Amino acid sequence: MSDKPKPVNFIRQIIDDDLKVGRHQEIVTRFPPEPNGYLHIGHCKAIWLNFGIKDDYKGRCTLRFDDTNPLKESQKFALKIEEDIRWLGYKWSSLAHASDYFDQLYEYAVHLINNDLAYVDSQSGEEIREQRGTLTEPGVNSPYRDRSIQENLSLFQAMREGQFEDGEHVLRAKIDMHASNINLRDPVLYRIRHHVHQRTGDKWCIYPMYDFAHGQGDAIEGVTHSLCTLEFEDHRALYDWLIEHLPVPSRPRQIEFSRLNLNYTVMSKRLLTELVEHGHVSGWDDPRMPTISGLRRRGYTPDSLKNFIASVGITRKPNVIEMGLLEKCIRDDLDPKAPRAMAVLRPLKVIIENYPESSTELIEVPNHPQNPQIGRRQIIFSREIFIERSDYEDDPPKGYFRLAPDREVRLRHAYVIRFKEVIHDEHGEPVEIRCEYDPDTAAGKTQDGRKVKGIIHWVSASHSINAEVRLYDRLFSVADPLADNKRDYLHSLNSESLECLQDCKLEMELSQADPKTRFQFERVGYFFQDTSSQPDALVFNRIVSLRDTWMKKSQHYSSR
């Protein structure tokens, strides 16, 4: 168990009050994802809430797959969901599927028919929608609403036996077509789908709707607090109605909280699916995606995501969270523990003319400036080195303290070097800098008291390794891609969200590093080996830059 204080929120207050009055002896929650895509960071909030309550109250939490729609679901997605939850550090008390309860749910539907609380409707889906009414106008009764109990039982049995085509009939609850809550206007409970199910095969050709399977699954599992996001608030009346009119073994309580909305991305699974299927990203685990798998591949840690959710909190107030807060959480997590290394992403060769050609020097440096437990490493200094292209300017602007004509700069952990000559290519771009070094400036000290403002990183040309470095940025260029028109959100894709740099120069030791280690490349950012990385073809992903470069862009779009 963690020593961190337990979170405080309105849901935990409800649970505490229920325990005080003896309403429950054990707290039971559930996490019910649909296996039709990868989990995203919004699901992370629900996972943190439900599994955290299980752990803190020593209760139970069931991972229950809502596999009621065989057209879109697959075992591949289910396995990935399990993997994501384990990676976050949570364990479920039991694993279940809505399909485990198909027989029981069918019997519950028959119970409603027998009590004249459900009927088979033979209208088309379009006709049912047209008769449903609006927020200001009541619905219209179906012409099949008054079928006899026996006729409904017979038709429902025939639906189960596969005697009808998809869409020919549905089973609807008989509640009130004049109800102010549209969800109570005879909602559909079952539909016909002649499609093989991933777990039940061809046993069934009728499948329950989520609103029917959800609450009854909660009751069967003994869930005490069914925690949902706010879009299910209007569905709670139907949830309670079904619980009240069915012989279920328990009476769970549904409680809603605000979903997690993150700017500079989209959180709709439908839109994320579209991004994947249309090739706008490389897959569900593309490091630009807000999926847990994408964030994991990029290099985010479980603690950073959980700390992010904790900082956002659990409320009923809808809000949009700044991407900068998520990035701050990973910086805060990595800064005290990520070993440092030097990497030159856009190399420019520097030849130190007065350093002996055949000589090298081992320089021992700490792996972390404030954490000695991370240890030390040796870097190699030589006559030819690489520096960042951005660390040299022919005509430097005011305030530029790096290398330039008639200037000197300190090499991090090494010597002060002074500019002598630059060689340009035919386009006027510098391709080689010639300098000389001051041998009396080793170990960060100068002997003559002069101050050198500029400090730049470097790697030895002959003692470095090549790597591909992928610079990931925000997937969308605007804070709210859906602000104008959901159909046009693709126009807001950030064309600079991925830059692949080849032949980057890294310290030799990185070739032997544990692929699970996250590094701070000094002066550049935090990096993590991609899943495609190989010992002879290293690939590093930028997790996050050292500073929030989007702060000015997003000042107008604060959390609300």
Short mmCIF file of N, CA and C in Angstrom, two decimals, residues 119-229:
data_model
loop_
_atom_site.label_atom_id
_atom_site.label_comp_id
_atom_site.label_asym_id
_atom_site.label_seq_id
_atom_site.Cartn_x
_atom_site.Cartn_y
_atom_site.Cartn_z
N TYR A 119 -42.14 -5.08 -24.82
CA TYR A 119 -42.88 -5.57 -25.98
C TYR A 119 -41.96 -5.60 -27.19
N VAL A 120 -42.31 -6.40 -28.17
CA VAL A 120 -41.58 -6.49 -29.42
C VAL A 120 -42.15 -5.46 -30.38
N ASP A 121 -41.28 -4.59 -30.87
CA ASP A 121 -41.68 -3.55 -31.81
C ASP A 121 -41.17 -3.93 -33.19
N SER A 122 -42.05 -3.86 -34.18
CA SER A 122 -41.69 -4.26 -35.55
C SER A 122 -41.46 -3.07 -36.47
N GLN A 123 -41.31 -1.89 -35.90
CA GLN A 123 -41.01 -0.71 -36.71
C GLN A 123 -39.51 -0.68 -37.04
N SER A 124 -39.19 0.11 -38.05
CA SER A 124 -37.78 0.31 -38.39
C SER A 124 -37.14 1.24 -37.36
N GLY A 125 -35.83 1.25 -37.35
CA GLY A 125 -35.12 2.14 -36.44
C GLY A 125 -35.44 3.59 -36.70
N GLU A 126 -35.61 3.96 -37.96
CA GLU A 126 -35.93 5.34 -38.29
C GLU A 126 -37.31 5.72 -37.78
N GLU A 127 -38.26 4.81 -37.90
CA GLU A 127 -39.61 5.09 -37.40
C GLU A 127 -39.60 5.26 -35.89
N ILE A 128 -38.85 4.42 -35.21
CA ILE A 128 -38.78 4.53 -33.75
C ILE A 128 -38.18 5.87 -33.35
N ARG A 129 -37.13 6.31 -34.05
CA ARG A 129 -36.51 7.59 -33.73
C ARG A 129 -37.48 8.75 -33.97
N GLU A 130 -38.23 8.68 -35.07
CA GLU A 130 -39.16 9.76 -35.38
C GLU A 130 -40.26 9.87 -34.34
N GLN A 131 -40.66 8.73 -33.77
CA GLN A 131 -41.76 8.74 -32.80
C GLN A 131 -41.29 9.00 -31.38
N ARG A 132 -39.99 9.14 -31.20
CA ARG A 132 -39.45 9.30 -29.85
C ARG A 132 -39.76 10.67 -29.27
N GLY A 133 -39.99 11.66 -30.13
CA GLY A 133 -40.25 13.00 -29.64
C GLY A 133 -38.98 13.79 -29.45
N THR A 134 -39.12 14.96 -28.84
CA THR A 134 -37.99 15.85 -28.59
C THR A 134 -38.00 16.27 -27.13
N LEU A 135 -37.10 17.18 -26.78
CA LEU A 135 -37.06 17.67 -25.40
C LEU A 135 -38.31 18.48 -25.06
N THR A 136 -38.98 18.99 -26.08
CA THR A 136 -40.17 19.81 -25.83
C THR A 136 -41.46 19.14 -26.28
N GLU A 137 -41.35 18.04 -27.02
CA GLU A 137 -42.54 17.35 -27.51
C GLU A 137 -42.52 15.90 -27.06
N PRO A 138 -43.66 15.37 -26.61
CA PRO A 138 -43.70 13.98 -26.15
C PRO A 138 -43.56 13.01 -27.32
N GLY A 139 -43.26 11.77 -26.99
CA GLY A 139 -43.17 10.75 -28.00
C GLY A 139 -44.55 10.20 -28.36
N VAL A 140 -44.55 9.31 -29.35
CA VAL A 140 -45.80 8.69 -29.82
C VAL A 140 -45.71 7.19 -29.59
N ASN A 141 -46.78 6.62 -29.08
CA ASN A 141 -46.79 5.18 -28.82
C ASN A 141 -46.63 4.40 -30.12
N SER A 142 -45.86 3.34 -30.04
CA SER A 142 -45.72 2.44 -31.19
C SER A 142 -47.05 1.74 -31.46
N PRO A 143 -47.38 1.48 -32.72
CA PRO A 143 -48.60 0.71 -33.01
C PRO A 143 -48.53 -0.72 -32.49
N TYR A 144 -47.35 -1.17 -32.09
CA TYR A 144 -47.20 -2.54 -31.58
C TYR A 144 -47.09 -2.58 -30.05
N ARG A 145 -47.31 -1.44 -29.41
CA ARG A 145 -47.10 -1.35 -27.97
C ARG A 145 -48.09 -2.20 -27.18
N ASP A 146 -49.27 -2.43 -27.76
CA ASP A 146 -50.31 -3.16 -27.04
C ASP A 146 -50.41 -4.62 -27.43
N ARG A 147 -49.36 -5.15 -28.05
CA ARG A 147 -49.35 -6.60 -28.31
C ARG A 147 -49.55 -7.36 -27.00
N SER A 148 -50.14 -8.52 -27.11
CA SER A 148 -50.39 -9.31 -25.91
C SER A 148 -49.07 -9.87 -25.38
N ILE A 149 -49.10 -10.22 -24.11
CA ILE A 149 -47.92 -10.82 -23.49
C ILE A 149 -47.52 -12.08 -24.24
N GLN A 150 -48.49 -12.90 -24.61
CA GLN A 150 -48.18 -14.16 -25.29
C GLN A 150 -47.57 -13.91 -26.67
N GLU A 151 -48.09 -12.94 -27.39
CA GLU A 151 -47.53 -12.63 -28.71
C GLU A 151 -46.09 -12.12 -28.57
N ASN A 152 -45.85 -11.27 -27.58
CA ASN A 152 -44.50 -10.76 -27.35
C ASN A 152 -43.53 -11.88 -26.98
N LEU A 153 -43.99 -12.79 -26.14
CA LEU A 153 -43.14 -13.93 -25.76
C LEU A 153 -42.80 -14.77 -26.98
N SER A 154 -43.79 -15.00 -27.81
CA SER A 154 -43.58 -15.83 -29.00
C SER A 154 -42.62 -15.15 -29.97
N LEU A 155 -42.81 -13.84 -30.20
CA LEU A 155 -41.94 -13.11 -31.11
C LEU A 155 -40.52 -13.02 -30.58
N PHE A 156 -40.39 -12.80 -29.27
CA PHE A 156 -39.05 -12.68 -28.69
C PHE A 156 -38.30 -14.02 -28.79
N GLN A 157 -39.04 -15.11 -28.58
CA GLN A 157 -38.43 -16.43 -28.73
C GLN A 157 -37.98 -16.65 -30.18
N ALA A 158 -38.82 -16.21 -31.13
CA ALA A 158 -38.47 -16.35 -32.55
C ALA A 158 -37.27 -15.48 -32.91
N MET A 159 -37.17 -14.33 -32.29
CA MET A 159 -35.99 -13.48 -32.49
C MET A 159 -34.74 -14.23 -32.05
N ARG A 160 -34.82 -14.86 -30.91
CA ARG A 160 -33.67 -15.59 -30.39
C ARG A 160 -33.30 -16.77 -31.31
N GLU A 161 -34.29 -17.39 -31.89
CA GLU A 161 -34.05 -18.56 -32.73
C GLU A 161 -33.57 -18.20 -34.13
N GLY A 162 -33.46 -16.91 -34.40
CA GLY A 162 -32.91 -16.48 -35.68
C GLY A 162 -33.91 -16.48 -36.82
N GLN A 163 -35.20 -16.35 -36.53
CA GLN A 163 -36.21 -16.41 -37.57
C GLN A 163 -36.41 -15.08 -38.29
N PHE A 164 -35.73 -14.03 -37.83
CA PHE A 164 -35.92 -12.71 -38.43
C PHE A 164 -34.57 -12.12 -38.84
N GLU A 165 -34.64 -11.17 -39.76
CA GLU A 165 -33.43 -10.49 -40.23
C GLU A 165 -33.06 -9.34 -39.28
N ASP A 166 -31.82 -8.88 -39.41
CA ASP A 166 -31.38 -7.74 -38.61
C ASP A 166 -32.31 -6.55 -38.83
N GLY A 167 -32.71 -5.92 -37.73
CA GLY A 167 -33.55 -4.73 -37.81
C GLY A 167 -35.02 -5.00 -37.99
N GLU A 168 -35.43 -6.27 -38.14
CA GLU A 168 -36.85 -6.57 -38.37
C GLU A 168 -37.69 -6.34 -37.13
N HIS A 169 -37.11 -6.64 -35.98
CA HIS A 169 -37.81 -6.42 -34.71
C HIS A 169 -36.79 -5.97 -33.67
N VAL A 170 -37.28 -5.30 -32.62
CA VAL A 170 -36.50 -5.02 -31.42
C VAL A 170 -37.39 -5.26 -30.22
N LEU A 171 -36.76 -5.43 -29.08
CA LEU A 171 -37.52 -5.49 -27.83
C LEU A 171 -37.37 -4.17 -27.12
N ARG A 172 -38.51 -3.57 -26.73
CA ARG A 172 -38.49 -2.28 -26.06
C ARG A 172 -39.12 -2.39 -24.68
N ALA A 173 -38.59 -1.61 -23.75
CA ALA A 173 -39.24 -1.50 -22.44
C ALA A 173 -40.52 -0.69 -22.60
N LYS A 174 -41.54 -1.04 -21.83
CA LYS A 174 -42.80 -0.29 -21.86
C LYS A 174 -42.84 0.60 -20.63
N ILE A 175 -42.45 1.86 -20.83
CA ILE A 175 -42.38 2.77 -19.68
C ILE A 175 -43.35 3.93 -19.87
N ASP A 176 -42.93 4.98 -20.60
CA ASP A 176 -43.80 6.14 -20.75
C ASP A 176 -43.29 7.00 -21.90
N MET A 177 -44.03 7.01 -23.00
CA MET A 177 -43.63 7.80 -24.16
C MET A 177 -43.82 9.30 -23.94
N HIS A 178 -44.43 9.70 -22.81
CA HIS A 178 -44.58 11.12 -22.49
C HIS A 178 -43.59 11.56 -21.41
N ALA A 179 -42.68 10.69 -21.02
CA ALA A 179 -41.74 11.02 -19.95
C ALA A 179 -40.87 12.21 -20.36
N SER A 180 -40.58 13.08 -19.39
CA SER A 180 -39.72 14.23 -19.69
C SER A 180 -38.30 13.77 -20.01
N ASN A 181 -37.88 12.67 -19.43
CA ASN A 181 -36.57 12.09 -19.73
C ASN A 181 -36.72 11.17 -20.94
N ILE A 182 -36.11 11.56 -22.04
CA ILE A 182 -36.27 10.80 -23.29
C ILE A 182 -35.82 9.36 -23.14
N ASN A 183 -34.87 9.11 -22.23
CA ASN A 183 -34.37 7.75 -22.05
C ASN A 183 -35.43 6.80 -21.50
N LEU A 184 -36.52 7.35 -20.98
CA LEU A 184 -37.61 6.52 -20.46
C LEU A 184 -38.73 6.31 -21.49
N ARG A 185 -38.56 6.82 -22.68
CA ARG A 185 -39.59 6.68 -23.71
C ARG A 185 -39.40 5.36 -24.45
N ASP A 186 -39.77 4.32 -23.77
CA ASP A 186 -39.74 2.95 -24.31
C ASP A 186 -38.40 2.64 -24.99
N PRO A 187 -37.32 2.65 -24.24
CA PRO A 187 -36.01 2.42 -24.84
C PRO A 187 -35.86 0.99 -25.37
N VAL A 188 -35.03 0.84 -26.39
CA VAL A 188 -34.75 -0.49 -26.95
C VAL A 188 -33.86 -1.26 -25.97
N LEU A 189 -34.23 -2.52 -25.72
CA LEU A 189 -33.46 -3.37 -24.82
C LEU A 189 -32.66 -4.44 -25.57
N TYR A 190 -33.21 -4.92 -26.69
CA TYR A 190 -32.55 -5.98 -27.48
C TYR A 190 -32.69 -5.66 -28.95
N ARG A 191 -31.64 -6.01 -29.72
CA ARG A 191 -31.73 -5.90 -31.18
C ARG A 191 -31.18 -7.18 -31.80
N ILE A 192 -31.56 -7.39 -33.05
CA ILE A 192 -31.12 -8.60 -33.78
C ILE A 192 -29.82 -8.28 -34.50
N ARG A 193 -28.82 -9.16 -34.32
CA ARG A 193 -27.55 -9.00 -35.03
C ARG A 193 -27.04 -10.39 -35.37
N HIS A 194 -27.15 -10.77 -36.62
CA HIS A 194 -26.64 -12.07 -37.06
C HIS A 194 -25.13 -11.95 -37.30
N HIS A 195 -24.40 -12.02 -36.24
CA HIS A 195 -22.94 -11.85 -36.32
C HIS A 195 -22.30 -12.71 -35.24
N VAL A 196 -21.25 -13.41 -35.61
CA VAL A 196 -20.59 -14.29 -34.65
C VAL A 196 -19.92 -13.45 -33.56
N HIS A 197 -20.18 -13.85 -32.34
CA HIS A 197 -19.63 -13.14 -31.19
C HIS A 197 -18.26 -13.71 -30.86
N GLN A 198 -17.35 -12.85 -30.40
CA GLN A 198 -15.98 -13.28 -30.12
C GLN A 198 -15.88 -14.32 -29.03
N ARG A 199 -16.88 -14.39 -28.14
CA ARG A 199 -16.82 -15.36 -27.04
C ARG A 199 -17.92 -16.40 -27.11
N THR A 200 -19.09 -16.01 -27.57
CA THR A 200 -20.22 -16.95 -27.57
C THR A 200 -20.48 -17.56 -28.93
N GLY A 201 -19.66 -17.18 -29.92
CA GLY A 201 -19.83 -17.77 -31.24
C GLY A 201 -21.16 -17.41 -31.85
N ASP A 202 -21.86 -18.43 -32.37
CA ASP A 202 -23.16 -18.18 -33.00
C ASP A 202 -24.33 -18.61 -32.12
N LYS A 203 -24.08 -18.70 -30.82
CA LYS A 203 -25.15 -19.09 -29.90
C LYS A 203 -26.28 -18.07 -29.91
N TRP A 204 -25.93 -16.80 -30.04
CA TRP A 204 -26.93 -15.75 -29.98
C TRP A 204 -26.97 -14.96 -31.29
N CYS A 205 -28.16 -14.53 -31.65
CA CYS A 205 -28.30 -13.57 -32.75
C CYS A 205 -29.09 -12.35 -32.29
N ILE A 206 -29.39 -12.29 -30.99
CA ILE A 206 -29.95 -11.08 -30.38
C ILE A 206 -28.99 -10.66 -29.27
N TYR A 207 -28.81 -9.37 -29.16
CA TYR A 207 -27.85 -8.87 -28.19
C TYR A 207 -28.46 -7.72 -27.40
N PRO A 208 -28.21 -7.68 -26.08
CA PRO A 208 -28.78 -6.61 -25.25
C PRO A 208 -28.09 -5.28 -25.51
N MET A 209 -28.83 -4.21 -25.34
CA MET A 209 -28.25 -2.88 -25.41
C MET A 209 -27.45 -2.61 -24.14
N TYR A 210 -26.53 -1.66 -24.23
CA TYR A 210 -25.68 -1.35 -23.08
C TYR A 210 -26.51 -0.99 -21.86
N ASP A 211 -27.54 -0.15 -22.05
CA ASP A 211 -28.34 0.29 -20.91
C ASP A 211 -29.03 -0.86 -20.20
N PHE A 212 -29.29 -1.94 -20.91
CA PHE A 212 -29.92 -3.10 -20.29
C PHE A 212 -28.87 -3.98 -19.61
N ALA A 213 -27.76 -4.20 -20.28
CA ALA A 213 -26.73 -5.10 -19.75
C ALA A 213 -25.98 -4.47 -18.59
N HIS A 214 -25.79 -3.16 -18.62
CA HIS A 214 -24.93 -2.49 -17.67
C HIS A 214 -25.41 -2.64 -16.23
N GLY A 215 -26.60 -2.15 -15.97
CA GLY A 215 -27.12 -2.17 -14.61
C GLY A 215 -27.32 -3.57 -14.06
N GLN A 216 -27.77 -4.46 -14.93
CA GLN A 216 -28.02 -5.83 -14.46
C GLN A 216 -26.69 -6.56 -14.19
N GLY A 217 -25.67 -6.24 -15.00
CA GLY A 217 -24.35 -6.78 -14.71
C GLY A 217 -23.84 -6.29 -13.36
N ASP A 218 -24.06 -4.99 -13.08
CA ASP A 218 -23.69 -4.45 -11.77
C ASP A 218 -24.38 -5.21 -10.65
N ALA A 219 -25.68 -5.44 -10.82
CA ALA A 219 -26.45 -6.10 -9.76
C ALA A 219 -26.00 -7.54 -9.57
N ILE A 220 -25.73 -8.25 -10.64
CA ILE A 220 -25.29 -9.65 -10.55
C ILE A 220 -23.95 -9.73 -9.82
N GLU A 221 -23.07 -8.76 -10.05
CA GLU A 221 -21.75 -8.78 -9.44
C GLU A 221 -21.73 -8.18 -8.04
N GLY A 222 -22.85 -7.67 -7.58
CA GLY A 222 -22.89 -7.08 -6.24
C GLY A 222 -22.22 -5.73 -6.14
N VAL A 223 -22.15 -4.99 -7.26
CA VAL A 223 -21.54 -3.67 -7.25
C VAL A 223 -22.34 -2.76 -6.31
N THR A 224 -21.62 -2.05 -5.45
CA THR A 224 -22.30 -1.13 -4.53
C THR A 224 -22.38 0.28 -5.12
N HIS A 225 -21.33 0.71 -5.80
CA HIS A 225 -21.27 2.05 -6.36
C HIS A 225 -20.84 1.95 -7.82
N SER A 226 -21.77 2.21 -8.71
CA SER A 226 -21.53 2.12 -10.15
C SER A 226 -21.15 3.52 -10.64
N LEU A 227 -19.88 3.73 -10.89
CA LEU A 227 -19.34 5.06 -11.16
C LEU A 227 -19.25 5.29 -12.66
N CYS A 228 -19.96 6.31 -13.14
CA CYS A 228 -20.06 6.60 -14.57
C CYS A 228 -19.73 8.06 -14.82
N THR A 229 -19.41 8.39 -16.06
CA THR A 229 -19.19 9.78 -16.40
C THR A 229 -20.53 10.48 -16.66
#
